[in-house]
PDB file of C-alpha atoms in Angstrom:
ATOM      1  CA  MET K 142       5.023 -58.980 -18.797  1.00  0.00           C
ATOM      2  CA  VAL K 143       7.471 -61.122 -20.752  1.00  0.00           C
ATOM      3  CA  GLU K 144       8.755 -64.041 -18.689  1.00  0.00           C
ATOM      4  CA  ASN K 145      12.477 -64.443 -18.167  1.00  0.00           C
ATOM      5  CA  THR K 146      13.869 -67.311 -20.204  1.00  0.00           C
ATOM      6  CA  ILE K 147      16.460 -68.132 -17.501  1.00  0.00           C
ATOM      7  CA  THR K 148      15.364 -70.456 -14.720  1.00  0.00           C
ATOM      8  CA  THR K 149      17.028 -70.822 -11.317  1.00  0.00           C
ATOM      9  CA  HIS K 150      16.422 -72.561  -8.016  1.00  0.00           C
ATOM     10  CA  VAL K 151      17.394 -69.417  -6.074  1.00  0.00           C
ATOM     11  CA  GLU K 152      14.600 -67.131  -4.897  1.00  0.00           C
ATOM     12  CA  VAL K 153      15.767 -63.556  -5.357  1.00  0.00           C
ATOM     13  CA  PRO K 154      14.718 -61.129  -2.600  1.00  0.00           C
ATOM     14  CA  VAL K 155      14.162 -57.519  -3.584  1.00  0.00           C
ATOM     15  CA  SER K 156      15.600 -55.149  -0.998  1.00  0.00           C
ATOM     16  CA  GLN K 157      13.800 -51.995   0.039  1.00  0.00           C
ATOM     17  CA  CYS K 158      17.063 -50.555   1.389  1.00  0.00           C
ATOM     18  CA  VAL K 159      17.645 -47.116  -0.137  1.00  0.00           C
ATOM     19  CA  PRO K 160      20.080 -44.559   1.281  1.00  0.00           C
ATOM     20  CA  SER K 161      18.298 -41.940   3.355  1.00  0.00           C
ATOM     21  CA  CYS K 162      19.471 -38.674   1.875  1.00  0.00           C
ATOM     22  CA  GLY K 163      17.905 -35.289   1.390  1.00  0.00           C
ATOM     23  CA  VAL K 164      16.274 -34.693  -1.959  1.00  0.00           C
ATOM     24  CA  SER K 165      18.668 -31.795  -2.522  1.00  0.00           C
ATOM     25  CA  ASN K 166      21.551 -34.308  -2.604  1.00  0.00           C
ATOM     26  CA  LEU K 167      19.897 -36.516  -5.196  1.00  0.00           C
ATOM     27  CA  ARG K 168      21.455 -36.375  -8.667  1.00  0.00           C
ATOM     28  CA  MET K 169      19.766 -39.312 -10.459  1.00  0.00           C
ATOM     29  CA  LYS K 170      16.685 -41.314  -9.496  1.00  0.00           C
ATOM     30  CA  ILE K 171      15.938 -44.654 -11.148  1.00  0.00           C
ATOM     31  CA  THR K 172      12.438 -45.976 -10.509  1.00  0.00           C
ATOM     32  CA  ASP K 173      10.946 -49.330 -11.610  1.00  0.00           C
ATOM     33  CA  LEU K 174      13.405 -49.725 -14.483  1.00  0.00           C
ATOM     34  CA  ASN K 175      12.559 -52.650 -16.766  1.00  0.00           C
ATOM     35  CA  VAL K 176      14.548 -53.567 -19.862  1.00  0.00           C
ATOM     36  CA  HIS K 177      13.646 -56.191 -22.466  1.00  0.00           C
ATOM     37  CA  PHE K 178      15.832 -57.274 -25.380  1.00  0.00           C
ATOM     38  CA  GLY K 179      13.289 -59.046 -27.520  1.00  0.00           C
ATOM     39  CA  LYS K 180      11.778 -61.730 -25.280  1.00  0.00           C
ATOM     40  CA  ASN K 181      14.601 -61.567 -22.739  1.00  0.00           C
ATOM     41  CA  HIS K 182      13.614 -59.590 -19.616  1.00  0.00           C
ATOM     42  CA  VAL K 183      17.048 -58.304 -18.572  1.00  0.00           C
ATOM     43  CA  LEU K 184      16.242 -55.791 -15.807  1.00  0.00           C
ATOM     44  CA  LYS K 185      13.212 -56.121 -13.527  1.00  0.00           C
ATOM     45  CA  ASP K 186      11.804 -53.231 -11.492  1.00  0.00           C
ATOM     46  CA  VAL K 187      15.186 -51.795 -10.528  1.00  0.00           C
ATOM     47  CA  SER K 188      15.027 -48.677  -8.325  1.00  0.00           C
ATOM     48  CA  ILE K 189      18.185 -46.844  -7.194  1.00  0.00           C
ATOM     49  CA  ASP K 190      18.973 -43.330  -5.990  1.00  0.00           C
ATOM     50  CA  ILE K 191      22.338 -41.909  -7.092  1.00  0.00           C
ATOM     51  CA  MET K 192      23.564 -39.148  -4.813  1.00  0.00           C
ATOM     52  CA  CYS K 193      25.586 -36.052  -5.754  1.00  0.00           C
ATOM     53  CA  ASN K 194      29.373 -36.215  -5.403  1.00  0.00           C
ATOM     54  CA  SER K 195      29.370 -39.893  -4.578  1.00  0.00           C
ATOM     55  CA  ILE K 196      30.480 -43.146  -6.182  1.00  0.00           C
ATOM     56  CA  THR K 197      27.763 -45.750  -6.668  1.00  0.00           C
ATOM     57  CA  ALA K 198      29.004 -49.240  -7.559  1.00  0.00           C
ATOM     58  CA  ILE K 199      26.933 -51.935  -9.256  1.00  0.00           C
ATOM     59  CA  ILE K 200      28.135 -55.489  -8.613  1.00  0.00           C
ATOM     60  CA  GLY K 201      26.879 -58.937  -9.545  1.00  0.00           C
ATOM     61  CA  PRO K 202      27.816 -62.026 -11.576  1.00  0.00           C
ATOM     62  CA  SER K 203      28.290 -61.955 -15.335  1.00  0.00           C
ATOM     63  CA  GLY K 204      25.034 -61.659 -17.219  1.00  0.00           C
ATOM     64  CA  CYS K 205      23.090 -60.138 -14.324  1.00  0.00           C
ATOM     65  CA  GLY K 206      22.335 -56.882 -16.159  1.00  0.00           C
ATOM     66  CA  LYS K 207      25.067 -54.572 -14.787  1.00  0.00           C
ATOM     67  CA  SER K 208      26.189 -53.128 -18.122  1.00  0.00           C
ATOM     68  CA  THR K 209      22.612 -52.927 -19.381  1.00  0.00           C
ATOM     69  CA  PHE K 210      21.740 -50.895 -16.296  1.00  0.00           C
ATOM     70  CA  ILE K 211      24.552 -48.387 -16.629  1.00  0.00           C
ATOM     71  CA  ARG K 212      23.961 -47.993 -20.368  1.00  0.00           C
ATOM     72  CA  CYS K 213      20.374 -47.014 -19.587  1.00  0.00           C
ATOM     73  CA  LEU K 214      21.622 -44.012 -17.614  1.00  0.00           C
ATOM     74  CA  ASN K 215      22.666 -42.152 -20.761  1.00  0.00           C
ATOM     75  CA  ARG K 216      20.409 -43.963 -23.213  1.00  0.00           C
ATOM     76  CA  MET K 217      23.111 -46.043 -24.881  1.00  0.00           C
ATOM     77  CA  ASN K 218      20.624 -48.902 -25.209  1.00  0.00           C
ATOM     78  CA  ASP K 219      18.524 -46.737 -27.550  1.00  0.00           C
ATOM     79  CA  ILE K 220      20.699 -47.879 -30.444  1.00  0.00           C
ATOM     80  CA  ILE K 221      19.675 -51.545 -29.956  1.00  0.00           C
ATOM     81  CA  PRO K 222      16.610 -52.168 -32.175  1.00  0.00           C
ATOM     82  CA  CYS K 223      15.055 -54.891 -29.997  1.00  0.00           C
ATOM     83  CA  ALA K 224      15.442 -52.941 -26.717  1.00  0.00           C
ATOM     84  CA  ARG K 225      12.296 -52.020 -24.786  1.00  0.00           C
ATOM     85  CA  ILE K 226      12.719 -49.799 -21.736  1.00  0.00           C
ATOM     86  CA  SER K 227      10.126 -48.762 -19.177  1.00  0.00           C
ATOM     87  CA  GLY K 228      10.229 -47.004 -15.821  1.00  0.00           C
ATOM     88  CA  THR K 229      11.701 -43.609 -15.010  1.00  0.00           C
ATOM     89  CA  ILE K 230      15.271 -42.307 -14.921  1.00  0.00           C
ATOM     90  CA  SER K 231      15.576 -38.707 -13.780  1.00  0.00           C
ATOM     91  CA  LEU K 232      18.562 -36.389 -13.827  1.00  0.00           C
ATOM     92  CA  ASP K 233      17.954 -33.454 -11.502  1.00  0.00           C
ATOM     93  CA  ASP K 234      14.211 -34.206 -11.572  1.00  0.00           C
ATOM     94  CA  LYS K 235      14.061 -34.309 -15.393  1.00  0.00           C
ATOM     95  CA  ASN K 236      13.090 -37.579 -17.090  1.00  0.00           C
ATOM     96  CA  ILE K 237      15.939 -38.465 -19.458  1.00  0.00           C
ATOM     97  CA  TYR K 238      13.548 -40.572 -21.571  1.00  0.00           C
ATOM     98  CA  ASP K 239      11.191 -37.656 -22.131  1.00  0.00           C
ATOM     99  CA  PRO K 240      10.630 -37.214 -25.912  1.00  0.00           C
ATOM    100  CA  CYS K 241      11.882 -33.628 -25.541  1.00  0.00           C
ATOM    101  CA  MET K 242      15.242 -34.846 -24.195  1.00  0.00           C
ATOM    102  CA  GLU K 243      17.765 -35.201 -27.019  1.00  0.00           C
ATOM    103  CA  PRO K 244      20.206 -38.084 -26.410  1.00  0.00           C
ATOM    104  CA  TYR K 245      23.016 -35.962 -27.885  1.00  0.00           C
ATOM    105  CA  ASP K 246      22.452 -33.251 -25.274  1.00  0.00           C
ATOM    106  CA  LEU K 247      22.000 -35.837 -22.520  1.00  0.00           C
ATOM    107  CA  ARG K 248      25.389 -37.422 -23.233  1.00  0.00           C
ATOM    108  CA  LYS K 249      27.080 -34.064 -22.737  1.00  0.00           C
ATOM    109  CA  LYS K 250      25.695 -34.129 -19.191  1.00  0.00           C
ATOM    110  CA  ILE K 251      26.261 -37.844 -18.588  1.00  0.00           C
ATOM    111  CA  GLY K 252      29.615 -39.025 -19.942  1.00  0.00           C
ATOM    112  CA  MET K 253      30.725 -42.630 -20.210  1.00  0.00           C
ATOM    113  CA  VAL K 254      34.022 -44.507 -20.018  1.00  0.00           C
ATOM    114  CA  PHE K 255      33.954 -48.020 -21.437  1.00  0.00           C
ATOM    115  CA  GLN K 256      35.518 -51.339 -20.490  1.00  0.00           C
ATOM    116  CA  LYS K 257      38.406 -51.123 -22.942  1.00  0.00           C
ATOM    117  CA  PRO K 258      40.285 -47.909 -23.741  1.00  0.00           C
ATOM    118  CA  ASN K 259      39.058 -46.548 -27.078  1.00  0.00           C
ATOM    119  CA  PRO K 260      41.202 -43.544 -28.040  1.00  0.00           C
ATOM    120  CA  PHE K 261      40.715 -41.999 -31.473  1.00  0.00           C
ATOM    121  CA  PRO K 262      43.483 -42.623 -34.050  1.00  0.00           C
ATOM    122  CA  LYS K 263      44.754 -39.093 -33.449  1.00  0.00           C
ATOM    123  CA  SER K 264      47.273 -37.316 -31.261  1.00  0.00           C
ATOM    124  CA  ILE K 265      46.854 -37.117 -27.492  1.00  0.00           C
ATOM    125  CA  TYR K 266      45.846 -33.458 -27.823  1.00  0.00           C
ATOM    126  CA  GLU K 267      43.442 -34.008 -30.712  1.00  0.00           C
ATOM    127  CA  ASN K 268      41.682 -36.821 -28.852  1.00  0.00           C
ATOM    128  CA  LEU K 269      40.276 -34.151 -26.569  1.00  0.00           C
ATOM    129  CA  ALA K 270      40.161 -31.181 -28.951  1.00  0.00           C
ATOM    130  CA  PHE K 271      38.273 -33.149 -31.615  1.00  0.00           C
ATOM    131  CA  GLY K 272      35.424 -33.942 -29.240  1.00  0.00           C
ATOM    132  CA  LEU K 273      35.165 -30.303 -28.178  1.00  0.00           C
ATOM    133  CA  LYS K 274      34.999 -29.177 -31.803  1.00  0.00           C
ATOM    134  CA  ILE K 275      32.290 -31.737 -32.519  1.00  0.00           C
ATOM    135  CA  HIS K 276      30.309 -30.210 -29.651  1.00  0.00           C
ATOM    136  CA  GLY K 277      30.544 -26.786 -31.261  1.00  0.00           C
ATOM    137  CA  LEU K 278      33.538 -25.223 -29.517  1.00  0.00           C
ATOM    138  CA  HIS K 279      35.901 -23.443 -31.935  1.00  0.00           C
ATOM    139  CA  ASN K 280      37.771 -20.861 -29.859  1.00  0.00           C
ATOM    140  CA  LYS K 281      41.363 -22.132 -29.902  1.00  0.00           C
ATOM    141  CA  THR K 282      42.301 -20.641 -26.545  1.00  0.00           C
ATOM    142  CA  GLU K 283      39.277 -22.121 -24.817  1.00  0.00           C
ATOM    143  CA  ILE K 284      39.865 -25.498 -26.464  1.00  0.00           C
ATOM    144  CA  GLU K 285      43.478 -25.497 -25.295  1.00  0.00           C
ATOM    145  CA  ASN K 286      42.513 -24.483 -21.766  1.00  0.00           C
ATOM    146  CA  ARG K 287      39.883 -27.216 -21.506  1.00  0.00           C
ATOM    147  CA  VAL K 288      42.211 -29.853 -22.967  1.00  0.00           C
ATOM    148  CA  VAL K 289      44.964 -29.031 -20.479  1.00  0.00           C
ATOM    149  CA  ARG K 290      42.534 -28.858 -17.560  1.00  0.00           C
ATOM    150  CA  ALA K 291      40.969 -32.206 -18.454  1.00  0.00           C
ATOM    151  CA  ILE K 292      44.347 -33.926 -18.811  1.00  0.00           C
ATOM    152  CA  LYS K 293      45.388 -32.548 -15.427  1.00  0.00           C
ATOM    153  CA  ASP K 294      42.081 -33.608 -13.835  1.00  0.00           C
ATOM    154  CA  ALA K 295      42.668 -37.107 -15.226  1.00  0.00           C
ATOM    155  CA  ALA K 296      46.079 -37.204 -13.471  1.00  0.00           C
ATOM    156  CA  LEU K 297      47.846 -37.646 -16.816  1.00  0.00           C
ATOM    157  CA  TRP K 298      49.506 -34.257 -17.362  1.00  0.00           C
ATOM    158  CA  GLU K 299      52.950 -35.004 -15.936  1.00  0.00           C
ATOM    159  CA  GLU K 300      53.199 -38.109 -18.119  1.00  0.00           C
ATOM    160  CA  VAL K 301      52.168 -36.532 -21.443  1.00  0.00           C
ATOM    161  CA  LYS K 302      52.802 -32.757 -21.239  1.00  0.00           C
ATOM    162  CA  ASP K 303      55.910 -33.039 -23.459  1.00  0.00           C
ATOM    163  CA  ARG K 304      54.315 -35.291 -26.086  1.00  0.00           C
ATOM    164  CA  LEU K 305      50.806 -33.993 -26.626  1.00  0.00           C
ATOM    165  CA  HIS K 306      51.215 -34.366 -30.382  1.00  0.00           C
ATOM    166  CA  ASP K 307      52.275 -38.021 -30.227  1.00  0.00           C
ATOM    167  CA  SER K 308      49.775 -40.678 -31.200  1.00  0.00           C
ATOM    168  CA  ALA K 309      47.369 -41.697 -28.449  1.00  0.00           C
ATOM    169  CA  PHE K 310      48.285 -45.284 -29.295  1.00  0.00           C
ATOM    170  CA  SER K 311      51.821 -44.639 -28.007  1.00  0.00           C
ATOM    171  CA  LEU K 312      50.395 -44.589 -24.471  1.00  0.00           C
ATOM    172  CA  SER K 313      50.157 -47.636 -22.229  1.00  0.00           C
ATOM    173  CA  GLY K 314      46.783 -49.258 -21.632  1.00  0.00           C
ATOM    174  CA  GLY K 315      46.324 -47.513 -18.294  1.00  0.00           C
ATOM    175  CA  GLN K 316      47.332 -44.170 -19.786  1.00  0.00           C
ATOM    176  CA  GLN K 317      44.922 -44.674 -22.677  1.00  0.00           C
ATOM    177  CA  GLN K 318      42.106 -45.275 -20.205  1.00  0.00           C
ATOM    178  CA  ARG K 319      42.969 -42.079 -18.327  1.00  0.00           C
ATOM    179  CA  LEU K 320      43.049 -40.289 -21.686  1.00  0.00           C
ATOM    180  CA  CYS K 321      39.523 -41.545 -22.335  1.00  0.00           C
ATOM    181  CA  ILE K 322      38.519 -40.238 -18.911  1.00  0.00           C
ATOM    182  CA  ALA K 323      40.121 -36.879 -19.792  1.00  0.00           C
ATOM    183  CA  ARG K 324      38.171 -36.856 -23.070  1.00  0.00           C
ATOM    184  CA  CYS K 325      34.992 -37.329 -21.055  1.00  0.00           C
ATOM    185  CA  LEU K 326      35.958 -34.593 -18.571  1.00  0.00           C
ATOM    186  CA  ALA K 327      36.696 -32.096 -21.353  1.00  0.00           C
ATOM    187  CA  ILE K 328      32.984 -31.994 -22.225  1.00  0.00           C
ATOM    188  CA  GLU K 329      32.325 -30.977 -18.602  1.00  0.00           C
ATOM    189  CA  PRO K 330      29.595 -33.514 -17.734  1.00  0.00           C
ATOM    190  CA  GLU K 331      27.648 -33.666 -14.480  1.00  0.00           C
ATOM    191  CA  VAL K 332      27.744 -37.465 -14.164  1.00  0.00           C
ATOM    192  CA  ILE K 333      30.421 -39.966 -15.229  1.00  0.00           C
ATOM    193  CA  LEU K 334      29.566 -43.603 -15.917  1.00  0.00           C
ATOM    194  CA  PHE K 335      32.278 -46.278 -15.786  1.00  0.00           C
ATOM    195  CA  ASP K 336      31.559 -49.688 -17.319  1.00  0.00           C
ATOM    196  CA  GLU K 337      34.215 -52.001 -15.812  1.00  0.00           C
ATOM    197  CA  PRO K 338      36.997 -49.486 -16.614  1.00  0.00           C
ATOM    198  CA  CYS K 339      39.790 -51.563 -15.057  1.00  0.00           C
ATOM    199  CA  SER K 340      38.984 -55.036 -16.376  1.00  0.00           C
ATOM    200  CA  ALA K 341      41.709 -54.840 -19.040  1.00  0.00           C
ATOM    201  CA  LEU K 342      44.312 -53.129 -16.828  1.00  0.00           C
ATOM    202  CA  ASP K 343      47.155 -54.304 -14.603  1.00  0.00           C
ATOM    203  CA  PRO K 344      47.031 -53.726 -10.812  1.00  0.00           C
ATOM    204  CA  ILE K 345      49.142 -50.540 -10.910  1.00  0.00           C
ATOM    205  CA  SER K 346      46.995 -48.967 -13.638  1.00  0.00           C
ATOM    206  CA  THR K 347      43.884 -50.087 -11.754  1.00  0.00           C
ATOM    207  CA  ALA K 348      45.141 -48.289  -8.640  1.00  0.00           C
ATOM    208  CA  HIS K 349      45.633 -45.099 -10.684  1.00  0.00           C
ATOM    209  CA  ILE K 350      42.040 -45.263 -11.966  1.00  0.00           C
ATOM    210  CA  GLU K 351      40.665 -45.933  -8.480  1.00  0.00           C
ATOM    211  CA  GLU K 352      42.588 -43.012  -6.968  1.00  0.00           C
ATOM    212  CA  LEU K 353      41.372 -40.826  -9.815  1.00  0.00           C
ATOM    213  CA  ALA K 354      37.730 -41.834  -9.298  1.00  0.00           C
ATOM    214  CA  ILE K 355      37.910 -40.940  -5.598  1.00  0.00           C
ATOM    215  CA  LYS K 356      39.363 -37.537  -6.482  1.00  0.00           C
ATOM    216  CA  LEU K 357      36.840 -36.898  -9.265  1.00  0.00           C
ATOM    217  CA  LYS K 358      33.823 -37.376  -7.003  1.00  0.00           C
ATOM    218  CA  GLU K 359      34.672 -34.006  -5.447  1.00  0.00           C
ATOM    219  CA  LYS K 360      33.419 -32.449  -8.713  1.00  0.00           C
ATOM    220  CA  TYR K 361      31.291 -35.158 -10.313  1.00  0.00           C
ATOM    221  CA  THR K 362      28.732 -37.838  -9.553  1.00  0.00           C
ATOM    222  CA  ILE K 363      30.022 -41.294 -10.491  1.00  0.00           C
ATOM    223  CA  ALA K 364      28.385 -44.643 -11.170  1.00  0.00           C
ATOM    224  CA  ILE K 365      30.610 -47.651 -11.825  1.00  0.00           C
ATOM    225  CA  VAL K 366      29.959 -51.216 -12.894  1.00  0.00           C
ATOM    226  CA  THR K 367      32.634 -53.565 -11.598  1.00  0.00           C
ATOM    227  CA  HIS K 368      33.137 -57.316 -11.346  1.00  0.00           C
ATOM    228  CA  ASN K 369      35.833 -56.635  -8.730  1.00  0.00           C
ATOM    229  CA  LEU K 370      34.241 -56.779  -5.276  1.00  0.00           C
ATOM    230  CA  GLN K 371      37.356 -55.402  -3.606  1.00  0.00           C
ATOM    231  CA  GLN K 372      37.279 -52.421  -5.943  1.00  0.00           C
ATOM    232  CA  ALA K 373      33.663 -51.664  -5.055  1.00  0.00           C
ATOM    233  CA  ALA K 374      34.508 -51.912  -1.361  1.00  0.00           C
ATOM    234  CA  ARG K 375      37.552 -49.646  -1.742  1.00  0.00           C
ATOM    235  CA  ILE K 376      36.150 -46.744  -3.705  1.00  0.00           C
ATOM    236  CA  SER K 377      32.343 -46.607  -3.577  1.00  0.00           C
ATOM    237  CA  ASP K 378      29.987 -44.876  -1.165  1.00  0.00           C
ATOM    238  CA  TYR K 379      26.933 -46.920  -2.185  1.00  0.00           C
ATOM    239  CA  THR K 380      26.671 -50.381  -3.717  1.00  0.00           C
ATOM    240  CA  GLY K 381      23.887 -52.219  -5.497  1.00  0.00           C
ATOM    241  CA  PHE K 382      23.918 -55.991  -5.964  1.00  0.00           C
ATOM    242  CA  LEU K 383      22.151 -57.262  -9.088  1.00  0.00           C
ATOM    243  CA  PHE K 384      21.248 -60.896  -9.674  1.00  0.00           C
ATOM    244  CA  LEU K 385      19.249 -62.202 -12.640  1.00  0.00           C
ATOM    245  CA  GLY K 386      18.109 -58.684 -13.428  1.00  0.00           C
ATOM    246  CA  LYS K 387      16.765 -57.902  -9.950  1.00  0.00           C
ATOM    247  CA  LEU K 388      18.202 -55.534  -7.398  1.00  0.00           C
ATOM    248  CA  VAL K 389      18.796 -57.816  -4.448  1.00  0.00           C
ATOM    249  CA  GLU K 390      20.211 -55.160  -2.131  1.00  0.00           C
ATOM    250  CA  PHE K 391      21.268 -51.528  -2.252  1.00  0.00           C
ATOM    251  CA  GLY K 392      22.751 -49.365   0.456  1.00  0.00           C
ATOM    252  CA  GLU K 393      25.872 -47.807   1.883  1.00  0.00           C
ATOM    253  CA  THR K 394      28.917 -49.794   0.816  1.00  0.00           C
ATOM    254  CA  LYS K 395      30.306 -50.338   4.312  1.00  0.00           C
ATOM    255  CA  GLN K 396      26.990 -51.722   5.545  1.00  0.00           C
ATOM    256  CA  LEU K 397      26.452 -53.935   2.503  1.00  0.00           C
ATOM    257  CA  PHE K 398      29.897 -55.516   2.719  1.00  0.00           C
ATOM    258  CA  THR K 399      30.065 -55.914   6.514  1.00  0.00           C
ATOM    259  CA  ASN K 400      26.444 -56.548   7.435  1.00  0.00           C
ATOM    260  CA  PRO K 401      24.334 -57.350   4.358  1.00  0.00           C
ATOM    261  CA  LYS K 402      20.586 -57.565   4.868  1.00  0.00           C
ATOM    262  CA  GLU K 403      20.045 -60.364   2.345  1.00  0.00           C
ATOM    263  CA  LYS K 404      21.457 -63.905   2.551  1.00  0.00           C
ATOM    264  CA  LEU K 405      22.060 -63.920  -1.205  1.00  0.00           C
ATOM    265  CA  THR K 406      24.216 -60.803  -0.898  1.00  0.00           C
ATOM    266  CA  GLU K 407      26.219 -62.401   1.910  1.00  0.00           C
ATOM    267  CA  LYS K 408      26.798 -65.541  -0.137  1.00  0.00           C
ATOM    268  CA  TYR K 409      27.972 -63.512  -3.135  1.00  0.00           C
ATOM    269  CA  ILE K 410      30.408 -61.231  -1.332  1.00  0.00           C
ATOM    270  CA  THR K 411      31.894 -64.101   0.694  1.00  0.00           C
ATOM    271  CA  GLY K 412      32.455 -66.281  -2.346  1.00  0.00           C
ATOM    272  CA  ARG K 413      29.898 -68.945  -1.349  1.00  0.00           C
ATOM    273  CA  PHE K 414      27.713 -68.210  -4.352  1.00  0.00           C
ATOM    274  CA  GLY K 415      26.084 -70.823  -6.562  1.00  0.00           C
TER     275      GLY K 415
END
């Protein structure tokens, strides 16, 4: 085991609190996840269950491993040469790190929306159609139907229906982020990952994204990394608190925010941290 290069006076408890749900409701299971980047041990024995049609939030201070964790869920860390990952991550009881699992196919099932909007330098319509074509869809009618459906599901249709052939860069920041969500939805994934999707947005645009996430969980399973504690409390069903790469506590959001089991969690959510 490679020792963590960061030292701290705080002893980090590891919670055994896991939501009690039937196996049939389990979408993803993360067990003993460890991630090293070179000599830096970033995630340490993290175990979380992600339930179907729910929103699971991951909170914690900067540098605690939140983004590393969520990028593991669709193997985005594979592209980092010094990354070493151990443990098990299962999607519907299938290990996503199995050698037989192609990352390309996995990312069609587990889509991701990043911190900053990243539309393609194309029209609003082509931002979605291009991705579908890349994934092998060439029937024009089906492409059009899926583009329109995704834009509607992303709560963007009324704002762009008359300018689908305008540049995506003509949209506001919040609209661009919803376009990126629509682009993800067009591929028809099973799970959607959000990596701090509102950090670059104003409060009104943030509210739109939060309302959208709550609506989307009717069809999808969602995991979100957020530095905004109020956002986690508002929209998530389950919350995990990471500190220095360890999962301090994980459970139902209401319980974690109103009656945390760990003192460190209480200090963090009440602003008495550090």
